[in-house]
Coordinates of C-alpha atoms and ligand atoms in Angstrom, one line a residue:
X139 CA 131.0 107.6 88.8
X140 CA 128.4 110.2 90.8
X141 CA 128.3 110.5 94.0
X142 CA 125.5 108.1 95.3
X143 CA 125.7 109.2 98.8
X144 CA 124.4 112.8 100.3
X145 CA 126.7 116.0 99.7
X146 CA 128.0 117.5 102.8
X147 CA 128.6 121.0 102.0
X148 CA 127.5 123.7 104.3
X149 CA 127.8 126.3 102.1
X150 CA 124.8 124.9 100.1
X151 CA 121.4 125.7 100.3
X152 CA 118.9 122.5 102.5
X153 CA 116.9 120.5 101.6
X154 CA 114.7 118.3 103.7
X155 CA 112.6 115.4 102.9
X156 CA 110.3 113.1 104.7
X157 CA 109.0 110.3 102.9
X158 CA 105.8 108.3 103.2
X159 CA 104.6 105.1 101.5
X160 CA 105.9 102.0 99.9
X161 CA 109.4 101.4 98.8
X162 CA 109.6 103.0 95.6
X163 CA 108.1 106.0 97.7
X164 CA 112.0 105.6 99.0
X165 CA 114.1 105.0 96.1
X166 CA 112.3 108.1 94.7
X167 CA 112.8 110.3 97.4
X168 CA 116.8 109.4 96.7
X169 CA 116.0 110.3 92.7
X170 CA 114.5 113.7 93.9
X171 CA 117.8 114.3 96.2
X172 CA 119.8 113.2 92.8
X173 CA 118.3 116.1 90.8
X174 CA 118.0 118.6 93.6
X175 CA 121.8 118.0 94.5
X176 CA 122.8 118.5 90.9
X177 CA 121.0 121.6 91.3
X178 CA 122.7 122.7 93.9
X179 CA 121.1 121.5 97.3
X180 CA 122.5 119.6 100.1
X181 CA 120.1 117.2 102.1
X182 CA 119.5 117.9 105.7
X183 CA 117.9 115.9 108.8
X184 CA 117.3 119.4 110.5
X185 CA 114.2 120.6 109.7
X186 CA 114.8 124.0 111.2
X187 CA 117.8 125.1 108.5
X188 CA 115.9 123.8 105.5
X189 CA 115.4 126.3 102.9
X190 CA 113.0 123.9 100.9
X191 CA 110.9 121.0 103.0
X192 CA 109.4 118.2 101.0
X193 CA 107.0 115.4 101.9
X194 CA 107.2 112.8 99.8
X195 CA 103.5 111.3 100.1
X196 CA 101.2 108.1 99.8
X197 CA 97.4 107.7 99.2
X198 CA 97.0 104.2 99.6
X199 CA 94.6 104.4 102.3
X200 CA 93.2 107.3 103.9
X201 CA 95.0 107.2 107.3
X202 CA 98.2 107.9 105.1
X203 CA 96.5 110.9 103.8
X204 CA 95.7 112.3 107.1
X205 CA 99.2 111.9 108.2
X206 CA 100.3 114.0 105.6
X207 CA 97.7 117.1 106.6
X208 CA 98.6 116.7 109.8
X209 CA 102.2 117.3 108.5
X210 CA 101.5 119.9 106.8
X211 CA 100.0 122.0 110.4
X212 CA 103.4 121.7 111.1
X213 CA 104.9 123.3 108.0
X214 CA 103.0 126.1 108.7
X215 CA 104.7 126.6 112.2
X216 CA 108.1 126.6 110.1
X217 CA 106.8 128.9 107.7
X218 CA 105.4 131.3 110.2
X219 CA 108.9 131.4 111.9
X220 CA 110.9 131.8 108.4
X221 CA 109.0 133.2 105.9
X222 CA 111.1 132.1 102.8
X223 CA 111.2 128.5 103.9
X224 CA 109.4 126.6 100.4
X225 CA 107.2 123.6 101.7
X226 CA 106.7 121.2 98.8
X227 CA 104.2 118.0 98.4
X228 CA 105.7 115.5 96.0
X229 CA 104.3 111.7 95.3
X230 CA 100.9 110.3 94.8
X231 CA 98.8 112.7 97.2
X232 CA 100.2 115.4 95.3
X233 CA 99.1 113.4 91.9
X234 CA 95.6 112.8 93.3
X235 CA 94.9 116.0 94.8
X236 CA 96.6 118.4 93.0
X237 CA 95.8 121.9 93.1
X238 CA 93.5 121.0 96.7
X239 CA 97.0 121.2 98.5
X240 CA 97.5 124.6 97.6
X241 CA 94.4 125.8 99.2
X242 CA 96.3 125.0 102.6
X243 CA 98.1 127.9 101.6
X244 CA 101.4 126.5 103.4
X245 CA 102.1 124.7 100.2
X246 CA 104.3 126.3 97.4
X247 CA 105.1 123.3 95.2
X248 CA 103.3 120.4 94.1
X249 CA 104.6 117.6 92.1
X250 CA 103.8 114.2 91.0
X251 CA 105.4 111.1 90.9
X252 CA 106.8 111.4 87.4
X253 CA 107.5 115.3 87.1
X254 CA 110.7 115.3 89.2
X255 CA 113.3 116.2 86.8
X256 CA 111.1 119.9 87.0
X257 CA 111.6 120.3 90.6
X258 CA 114.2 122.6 90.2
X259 CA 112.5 124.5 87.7
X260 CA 109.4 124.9 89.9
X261 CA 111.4 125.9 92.7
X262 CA 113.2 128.6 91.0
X263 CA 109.7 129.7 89.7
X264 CA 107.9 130.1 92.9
X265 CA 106.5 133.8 93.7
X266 CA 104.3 134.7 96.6
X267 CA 101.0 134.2 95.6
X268 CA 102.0 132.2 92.4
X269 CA 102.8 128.5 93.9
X270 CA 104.1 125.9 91.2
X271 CA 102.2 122.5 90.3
X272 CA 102.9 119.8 88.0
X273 CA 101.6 116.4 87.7
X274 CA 101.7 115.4 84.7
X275 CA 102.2 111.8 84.1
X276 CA 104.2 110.1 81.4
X277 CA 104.2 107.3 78.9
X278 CA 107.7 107.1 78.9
X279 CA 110.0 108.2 82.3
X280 CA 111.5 105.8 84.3
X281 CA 114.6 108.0 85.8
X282 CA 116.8 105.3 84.1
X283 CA 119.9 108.0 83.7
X284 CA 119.8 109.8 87.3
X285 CA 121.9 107.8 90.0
X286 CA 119.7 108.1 93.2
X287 CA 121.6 109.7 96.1
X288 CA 121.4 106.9 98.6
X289 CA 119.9 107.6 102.1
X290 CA 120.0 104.3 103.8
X291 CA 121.9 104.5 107.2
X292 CA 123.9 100.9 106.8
X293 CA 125.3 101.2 102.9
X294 CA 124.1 97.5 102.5
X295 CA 120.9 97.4 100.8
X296 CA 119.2 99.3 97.8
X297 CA 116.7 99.6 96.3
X298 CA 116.1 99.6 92.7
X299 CA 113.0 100.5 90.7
X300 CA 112.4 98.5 87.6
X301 CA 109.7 99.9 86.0
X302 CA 106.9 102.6 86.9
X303 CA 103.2 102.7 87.4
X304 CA 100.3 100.1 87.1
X305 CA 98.6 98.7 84.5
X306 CA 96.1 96.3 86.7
X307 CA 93.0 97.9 88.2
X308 CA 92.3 96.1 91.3
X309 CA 88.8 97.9 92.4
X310 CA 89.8 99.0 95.5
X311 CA 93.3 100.5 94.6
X312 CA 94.6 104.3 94.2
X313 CA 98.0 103.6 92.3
X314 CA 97.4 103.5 88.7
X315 CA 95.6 107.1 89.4
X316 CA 98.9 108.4 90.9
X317 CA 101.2 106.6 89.1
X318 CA 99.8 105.8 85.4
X319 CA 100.6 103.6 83.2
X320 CA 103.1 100.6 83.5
X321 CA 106.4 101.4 82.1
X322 CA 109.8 99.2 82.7
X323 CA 112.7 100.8 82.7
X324 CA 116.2 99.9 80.4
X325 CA 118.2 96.9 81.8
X326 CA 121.6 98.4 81.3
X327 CA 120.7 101.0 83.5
X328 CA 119.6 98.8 86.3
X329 CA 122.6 96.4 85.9
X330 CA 124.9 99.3 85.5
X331 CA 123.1 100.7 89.2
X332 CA 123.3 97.3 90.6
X333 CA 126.9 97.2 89.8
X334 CA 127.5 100.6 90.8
X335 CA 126.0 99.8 94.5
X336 CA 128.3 96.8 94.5
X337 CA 131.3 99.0 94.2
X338 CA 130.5 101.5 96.7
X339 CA 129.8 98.6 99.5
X340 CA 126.3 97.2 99.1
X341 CA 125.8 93.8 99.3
X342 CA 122.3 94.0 98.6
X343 CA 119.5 94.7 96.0
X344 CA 115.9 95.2 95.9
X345 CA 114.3 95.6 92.7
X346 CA 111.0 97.0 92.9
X347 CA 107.6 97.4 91.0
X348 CA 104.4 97.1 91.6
X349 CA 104.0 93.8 89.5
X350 CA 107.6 92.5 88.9
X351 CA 106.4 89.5 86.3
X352 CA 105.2 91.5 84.0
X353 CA 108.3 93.8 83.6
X354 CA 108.9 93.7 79.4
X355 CA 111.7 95.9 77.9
X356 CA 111.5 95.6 74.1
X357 CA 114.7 97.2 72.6
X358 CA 115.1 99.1 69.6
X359 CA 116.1 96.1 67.7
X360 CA 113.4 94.0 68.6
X361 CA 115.1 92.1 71.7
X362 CA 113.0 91.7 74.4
X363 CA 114.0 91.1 77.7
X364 CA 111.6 89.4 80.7
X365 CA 111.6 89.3 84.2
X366 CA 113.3 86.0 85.1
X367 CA 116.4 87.2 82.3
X368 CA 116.6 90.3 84.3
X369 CA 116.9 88.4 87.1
X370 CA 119.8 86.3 86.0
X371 CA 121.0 89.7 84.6
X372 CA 121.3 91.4 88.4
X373 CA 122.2 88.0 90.0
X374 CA 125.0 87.0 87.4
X375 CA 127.1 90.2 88.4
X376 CA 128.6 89.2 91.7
X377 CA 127.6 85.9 93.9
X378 CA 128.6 88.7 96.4
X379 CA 125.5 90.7 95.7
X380 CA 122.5 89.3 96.9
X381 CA 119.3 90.1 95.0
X382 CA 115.6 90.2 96.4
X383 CA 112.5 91.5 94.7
X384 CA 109.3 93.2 95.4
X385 CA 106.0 92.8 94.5
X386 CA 105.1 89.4 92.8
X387 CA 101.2 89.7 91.5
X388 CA 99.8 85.8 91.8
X389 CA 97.8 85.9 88.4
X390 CA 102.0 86.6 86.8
X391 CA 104.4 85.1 89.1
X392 CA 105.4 82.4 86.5
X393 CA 107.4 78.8 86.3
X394 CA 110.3 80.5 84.8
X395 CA 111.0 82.8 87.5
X396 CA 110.7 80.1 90.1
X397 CA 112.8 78.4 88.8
X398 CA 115.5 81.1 88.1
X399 CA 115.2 81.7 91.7
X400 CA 115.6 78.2 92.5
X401 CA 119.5 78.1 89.8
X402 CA 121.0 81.0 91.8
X403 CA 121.9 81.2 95.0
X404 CA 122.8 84.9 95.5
X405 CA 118.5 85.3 94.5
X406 CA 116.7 85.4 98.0
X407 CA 114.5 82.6 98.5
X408 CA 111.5 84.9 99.7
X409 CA 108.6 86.2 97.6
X410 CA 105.8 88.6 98.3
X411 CA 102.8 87.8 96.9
X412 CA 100.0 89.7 98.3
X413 CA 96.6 87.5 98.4
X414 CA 94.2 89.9 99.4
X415 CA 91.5 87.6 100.3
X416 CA 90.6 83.7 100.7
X417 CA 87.3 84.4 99.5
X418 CA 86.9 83.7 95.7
X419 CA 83.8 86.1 95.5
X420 CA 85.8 89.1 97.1
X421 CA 88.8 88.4 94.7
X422 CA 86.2 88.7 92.1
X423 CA 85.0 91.9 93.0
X424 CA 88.8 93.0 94.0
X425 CA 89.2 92.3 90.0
X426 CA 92.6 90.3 91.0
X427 CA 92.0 87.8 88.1
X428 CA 92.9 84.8 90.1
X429 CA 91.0 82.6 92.1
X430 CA 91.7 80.7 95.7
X431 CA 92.6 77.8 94.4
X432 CA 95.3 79.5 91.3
X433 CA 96.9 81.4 94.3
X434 CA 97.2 77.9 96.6
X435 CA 98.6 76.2 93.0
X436 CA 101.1 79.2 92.8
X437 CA 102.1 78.6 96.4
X438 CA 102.5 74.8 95.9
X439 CA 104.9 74.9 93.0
X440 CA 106.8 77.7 94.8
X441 CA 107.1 75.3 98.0
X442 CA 108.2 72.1 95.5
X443 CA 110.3 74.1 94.0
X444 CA 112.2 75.9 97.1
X445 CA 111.0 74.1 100.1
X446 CA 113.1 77.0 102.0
X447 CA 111.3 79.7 100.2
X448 CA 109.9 82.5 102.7
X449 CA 106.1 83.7 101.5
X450 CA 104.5 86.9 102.9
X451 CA 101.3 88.6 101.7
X452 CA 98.9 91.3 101.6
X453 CA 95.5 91.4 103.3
X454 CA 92.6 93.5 103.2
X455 CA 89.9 93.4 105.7
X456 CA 86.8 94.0 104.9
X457 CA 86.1 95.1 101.4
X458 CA 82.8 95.9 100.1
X459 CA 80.5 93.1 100.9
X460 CA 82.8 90.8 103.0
X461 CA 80.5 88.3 104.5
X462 CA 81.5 86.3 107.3
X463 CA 82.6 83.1 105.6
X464 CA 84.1 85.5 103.1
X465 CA 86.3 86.3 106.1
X466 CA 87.0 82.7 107.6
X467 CA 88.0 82.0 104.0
X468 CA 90.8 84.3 104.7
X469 CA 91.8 83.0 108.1
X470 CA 91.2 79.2 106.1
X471 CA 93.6 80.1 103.2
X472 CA 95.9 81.8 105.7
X473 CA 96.4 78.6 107.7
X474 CA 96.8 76.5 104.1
X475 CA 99.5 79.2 103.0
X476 CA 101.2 79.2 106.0
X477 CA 102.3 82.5 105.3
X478 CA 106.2 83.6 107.3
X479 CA 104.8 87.2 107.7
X480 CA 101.8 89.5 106.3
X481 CA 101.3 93.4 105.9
X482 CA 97.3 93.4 107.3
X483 CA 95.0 96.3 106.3
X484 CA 91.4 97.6 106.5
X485 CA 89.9 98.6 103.8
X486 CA 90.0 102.2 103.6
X487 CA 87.4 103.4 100.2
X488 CA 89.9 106.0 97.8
X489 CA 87.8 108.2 95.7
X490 CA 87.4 107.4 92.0
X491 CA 88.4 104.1 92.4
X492 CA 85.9 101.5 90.5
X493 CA 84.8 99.9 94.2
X494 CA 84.4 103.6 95.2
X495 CA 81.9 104.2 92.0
X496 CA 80.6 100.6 91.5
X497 CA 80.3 99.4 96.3
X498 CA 79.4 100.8 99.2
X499 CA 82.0 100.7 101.3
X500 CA 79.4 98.4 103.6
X501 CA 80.9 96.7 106.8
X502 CA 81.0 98.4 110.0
X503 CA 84.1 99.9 111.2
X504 CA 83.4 97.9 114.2
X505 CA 83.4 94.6 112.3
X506 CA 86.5 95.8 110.1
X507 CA 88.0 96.3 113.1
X508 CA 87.7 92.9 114.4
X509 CA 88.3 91.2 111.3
X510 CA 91.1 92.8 111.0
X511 CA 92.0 91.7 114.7
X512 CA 91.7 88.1 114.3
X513 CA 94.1 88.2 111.1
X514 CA 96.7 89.8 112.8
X515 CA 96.0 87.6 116.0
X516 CA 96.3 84.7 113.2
X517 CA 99.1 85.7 111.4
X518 CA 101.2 86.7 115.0
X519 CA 100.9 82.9 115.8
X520 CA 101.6 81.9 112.0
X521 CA 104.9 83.7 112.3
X522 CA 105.9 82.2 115.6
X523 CA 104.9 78.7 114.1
X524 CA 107.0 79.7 110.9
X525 CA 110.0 80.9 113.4
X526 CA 109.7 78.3 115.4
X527 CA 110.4 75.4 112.6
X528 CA 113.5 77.4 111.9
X529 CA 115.2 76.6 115.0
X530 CA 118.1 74.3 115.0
X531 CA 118.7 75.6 111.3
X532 CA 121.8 77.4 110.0
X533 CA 121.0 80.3 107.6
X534 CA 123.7 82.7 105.8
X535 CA 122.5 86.6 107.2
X536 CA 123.7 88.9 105.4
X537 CA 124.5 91.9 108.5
X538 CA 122.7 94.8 108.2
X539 CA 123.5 96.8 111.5
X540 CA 123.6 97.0 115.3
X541 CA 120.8 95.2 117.4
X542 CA 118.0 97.8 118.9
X543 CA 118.7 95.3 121.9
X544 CA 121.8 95.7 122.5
X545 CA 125.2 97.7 121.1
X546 CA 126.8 93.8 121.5
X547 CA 124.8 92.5 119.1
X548 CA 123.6 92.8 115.3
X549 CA 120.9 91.9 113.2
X550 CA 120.6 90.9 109.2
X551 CA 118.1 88.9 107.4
X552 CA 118.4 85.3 105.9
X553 CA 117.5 84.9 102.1
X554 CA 114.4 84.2 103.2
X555 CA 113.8 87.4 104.9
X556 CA 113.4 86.8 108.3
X557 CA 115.7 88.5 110.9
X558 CA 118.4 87.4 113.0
X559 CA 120.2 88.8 116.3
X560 CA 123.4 87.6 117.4
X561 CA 126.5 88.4 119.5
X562 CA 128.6 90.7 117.5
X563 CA 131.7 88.9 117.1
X564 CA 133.6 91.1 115.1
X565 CA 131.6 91.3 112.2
X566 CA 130.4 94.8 111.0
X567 CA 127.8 95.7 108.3
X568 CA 128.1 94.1 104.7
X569 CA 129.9 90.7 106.2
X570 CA 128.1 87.7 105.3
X571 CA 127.8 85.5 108.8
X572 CA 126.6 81.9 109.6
X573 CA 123.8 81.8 112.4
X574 CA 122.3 79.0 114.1
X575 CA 118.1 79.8 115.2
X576 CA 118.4 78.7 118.6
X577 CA 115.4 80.7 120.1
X578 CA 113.0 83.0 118.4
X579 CA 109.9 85.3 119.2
X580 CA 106.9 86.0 116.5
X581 CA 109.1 88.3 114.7
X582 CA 113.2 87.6 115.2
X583 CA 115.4 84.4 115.3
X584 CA 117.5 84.7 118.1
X585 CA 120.5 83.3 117.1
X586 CA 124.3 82.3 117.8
X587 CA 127.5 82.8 115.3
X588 CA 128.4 79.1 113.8
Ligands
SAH656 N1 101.3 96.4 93.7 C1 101.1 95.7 94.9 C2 100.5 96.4 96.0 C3 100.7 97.8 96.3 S1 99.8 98.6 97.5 C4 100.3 94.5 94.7 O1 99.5 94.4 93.7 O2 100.3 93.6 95.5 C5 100.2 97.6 98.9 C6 99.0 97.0 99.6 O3 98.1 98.0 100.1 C7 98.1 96.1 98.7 O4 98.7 94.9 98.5 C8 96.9 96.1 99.5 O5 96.9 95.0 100.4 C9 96.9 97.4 100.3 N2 95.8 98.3 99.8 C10 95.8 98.8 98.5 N3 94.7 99.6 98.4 C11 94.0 99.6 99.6 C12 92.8 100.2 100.1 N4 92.1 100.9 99.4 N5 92.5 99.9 101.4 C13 93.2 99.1 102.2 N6 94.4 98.5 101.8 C14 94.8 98.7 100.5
SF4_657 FE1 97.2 98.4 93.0 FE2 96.6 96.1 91.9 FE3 98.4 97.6 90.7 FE4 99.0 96.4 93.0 S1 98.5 95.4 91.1 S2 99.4 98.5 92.5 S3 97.0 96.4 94.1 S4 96.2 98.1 91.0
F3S658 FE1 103.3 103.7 97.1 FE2 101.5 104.8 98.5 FE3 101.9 105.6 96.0 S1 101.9 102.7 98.5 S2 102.7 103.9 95.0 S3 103.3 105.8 97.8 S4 99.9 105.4 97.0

């Protein structure tokens, strides 16, 4: 088995890596570490003894962009103070801006998201004044044989990406420009991972993608294998190993895969399924291919199915167009979802997207702004509400690590994702514990040991 934790070796070259974005923004920074170590790298957390720095970047709205930039100021200061420090932009800015990085002139290497397994290649070919680049994307790579070198702090909880890329085009989104097409990745390799993690501690998977349901893998004899039989797959290895999943697309999340779900217990009862919008004529021009009332449907049988289920979502304020009853149809289809917990955005226009060529990006930053307000306002008193029902209930929390409260105390999540503090009784990271809610704020059940 290879090493799926970092390399201490101070005899080896560093490397450093922040990363940016969504969760498979994560579990690829920990495939880039895989190649980079077999290379001959160690990871470090000390910026200042790196030999090579990386950001590992996200274009999903611009505020993630500028982050990056702002980042890269403060390469320069690095660079200025060793001169053969190698500063590296990896990940979906480096896919959609390519060569425009280099003319920072702090950045030696660019690399997209599926042109990793040349990193080392690039790095041994870097010159002064001949920086490296490629982004390239594939039909075909999913990094099913490299073992990502874990960087989680706890050892409890993985991830595990599933498949690669994006075959939807939702109008106002960047990701199937930096990523390409959809792709899903062998399912002996991800048991094999999943079984690997169990071994080495975890008690947790995560399998990611950016539209789970419509993960296919047709093998070379003609079997095919779906979502909801890779979910049995995963969940059928241990009842010790818990497995959750990330992201469910409405117009796919099917019957089949609710009820799988539903027949296991080690599968977390929580699923993301990002809405969007309430409106029907904003889903229409988001090109989401589902109306209103399909996602409230989806949501019902989810809720007949596992009354216990936890549902969080996805919301974009102001797109191109949003009227105000497009917005109180948000807040309206909020309060009917009853959502547990919500990521809320603005919409933030990304070049060459089709709402970039087809909308203007029309409503005031000032009305964004305040849209966006009264969501999270809305959602803040949703979650209490949602927390609040809990109390009085027992839940089995899996223990993820040590309470930012207090040392006494520890946190984990129930199935249905919400988290739990409680008195530390013993128990350590990787135990499965018993709470009671008896108290709770918008965002943790407070809770005691049963
Ligand atoms: N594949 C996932 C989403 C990935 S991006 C899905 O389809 O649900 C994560 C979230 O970022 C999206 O759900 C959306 O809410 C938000 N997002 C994407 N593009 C955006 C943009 N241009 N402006 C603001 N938010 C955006
Ligand atoms: Fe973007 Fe839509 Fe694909 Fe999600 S499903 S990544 S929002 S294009
Ligand atoms: Fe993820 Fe951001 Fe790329 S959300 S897929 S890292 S654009």
């Amino acid at each position: 088995m290879k090493d799926i934790r970092p390399i201490k070796d101070d005899s080896r070259p560093k490397v450093y890596i922040e990363t940016y974005g969504c969760q498979m923004n994560v579990n690829d920074s920990e495939v880039i570490l895989s190649i980079l170590q077999d290379a001959g790298y160690a990871l470090t957390e000390n910026i200042g003894e790196a030999s090579l720095i990386l950001a590992n970047t996200c274009s999903i709205r611009d505020n993630a962009e500028q982050r990056v930039w702002g980042r890269i100021d403060q390469f320069r200061l690095q660079k200025q103070r060793r001169p053969d420090v190698l500063v590296g932009i990896v990940g979906c800015m480096a896919e959609r801006l390519k060569d425009k990085l280099l003319d920072s002139h702090v950045v030696d290497i660019v690399a997209g998201p599926d042109s990793y397994r040349s990193l080392p290649e690039l790095v041994r070919n870097v010159a002064p004044d001949s920086p490296q680049m490629n982004v390239l994307l594939s039909h075909e790579e999913t990094y099913a044989d490299i073992t990502p070198v874990r960087m989680d702090r706890n050892g409890v909880s993985a991830y595990i990406s599933i498949m690669r890329g994006c075959n939807n085009v939702c109008s106002y989104c960047i990701v199937p420009y930096t990523r390409g097409v959809e792709r899903s990745r062998d399912p002996r390799t991800i048991v094999r991972e999943a079984r690997e993690l169990l071994e080495a501690g975890y008690r947790e998977v995560n399998l990611l993608g950016q539209n789970v349901d419509s993960y296919l893998w047709k093998d070379v004899d003609g079997q095919t294998v779906g979502f909801s039989r890779l979910l049995e797959m995963v969940a059928e290895i241990s009842p010790e190993l818990r497995v959750r999943f990330s992201t469910s697309h409405p117009k796919d999340i099917s019957d089949e895969v609710i009820y799988t779900m539903a027949r296991y217990e080690n599968i977390c009862r929580h699923i993301h399924l990002p809405v969007q919008s309430g409106s029907n004529a904003m889903l229409e021009k988001m090109r989401r291919k589902y109306t209103r009332e399909w996602y409230l449907e989806r949501v019902g049988k989810i809720r007949e199915v596992m009354p216990d289920c936890g549902l969080t979502t996805d919301i974009i304020a102001g797109f191109c167009g949003e009227t105000q009853q497009d917005h109180l149809d948000t807040l309206s289809l909020m309060e009917e979802a009853a959502f547990d917990a919500a990521f809320m955005f603005q919409y933030s226009e990304r070049p060459g997207t089709l709402a970039a060529r087809k909308y203007p990006d029309d409503v005031p930053a000032d009305v964004k702004t305040a849209r966006l307000n009264e969501i999270i306002a809305l959602q803040n008193r949703l979650s209490r509400e949602s927390n609040e029902r809990d109390l009085g209930k027992t839940f089995k929390v899996l223990v993820e690590g040590v309470s930012k409260r207090s040392p006494d105390e520890l946190f984990g999540r129930t199935g249905s994702n919400k988290v739990c503090v409680f008195p530390s009784a013993g128990h350590r990271p990787g135990d499965y514990v018993r709470v009671e809610a008896v108290s709770c704020t918008s965002a943790t059940l407070i809770s005691r040991i049963v």
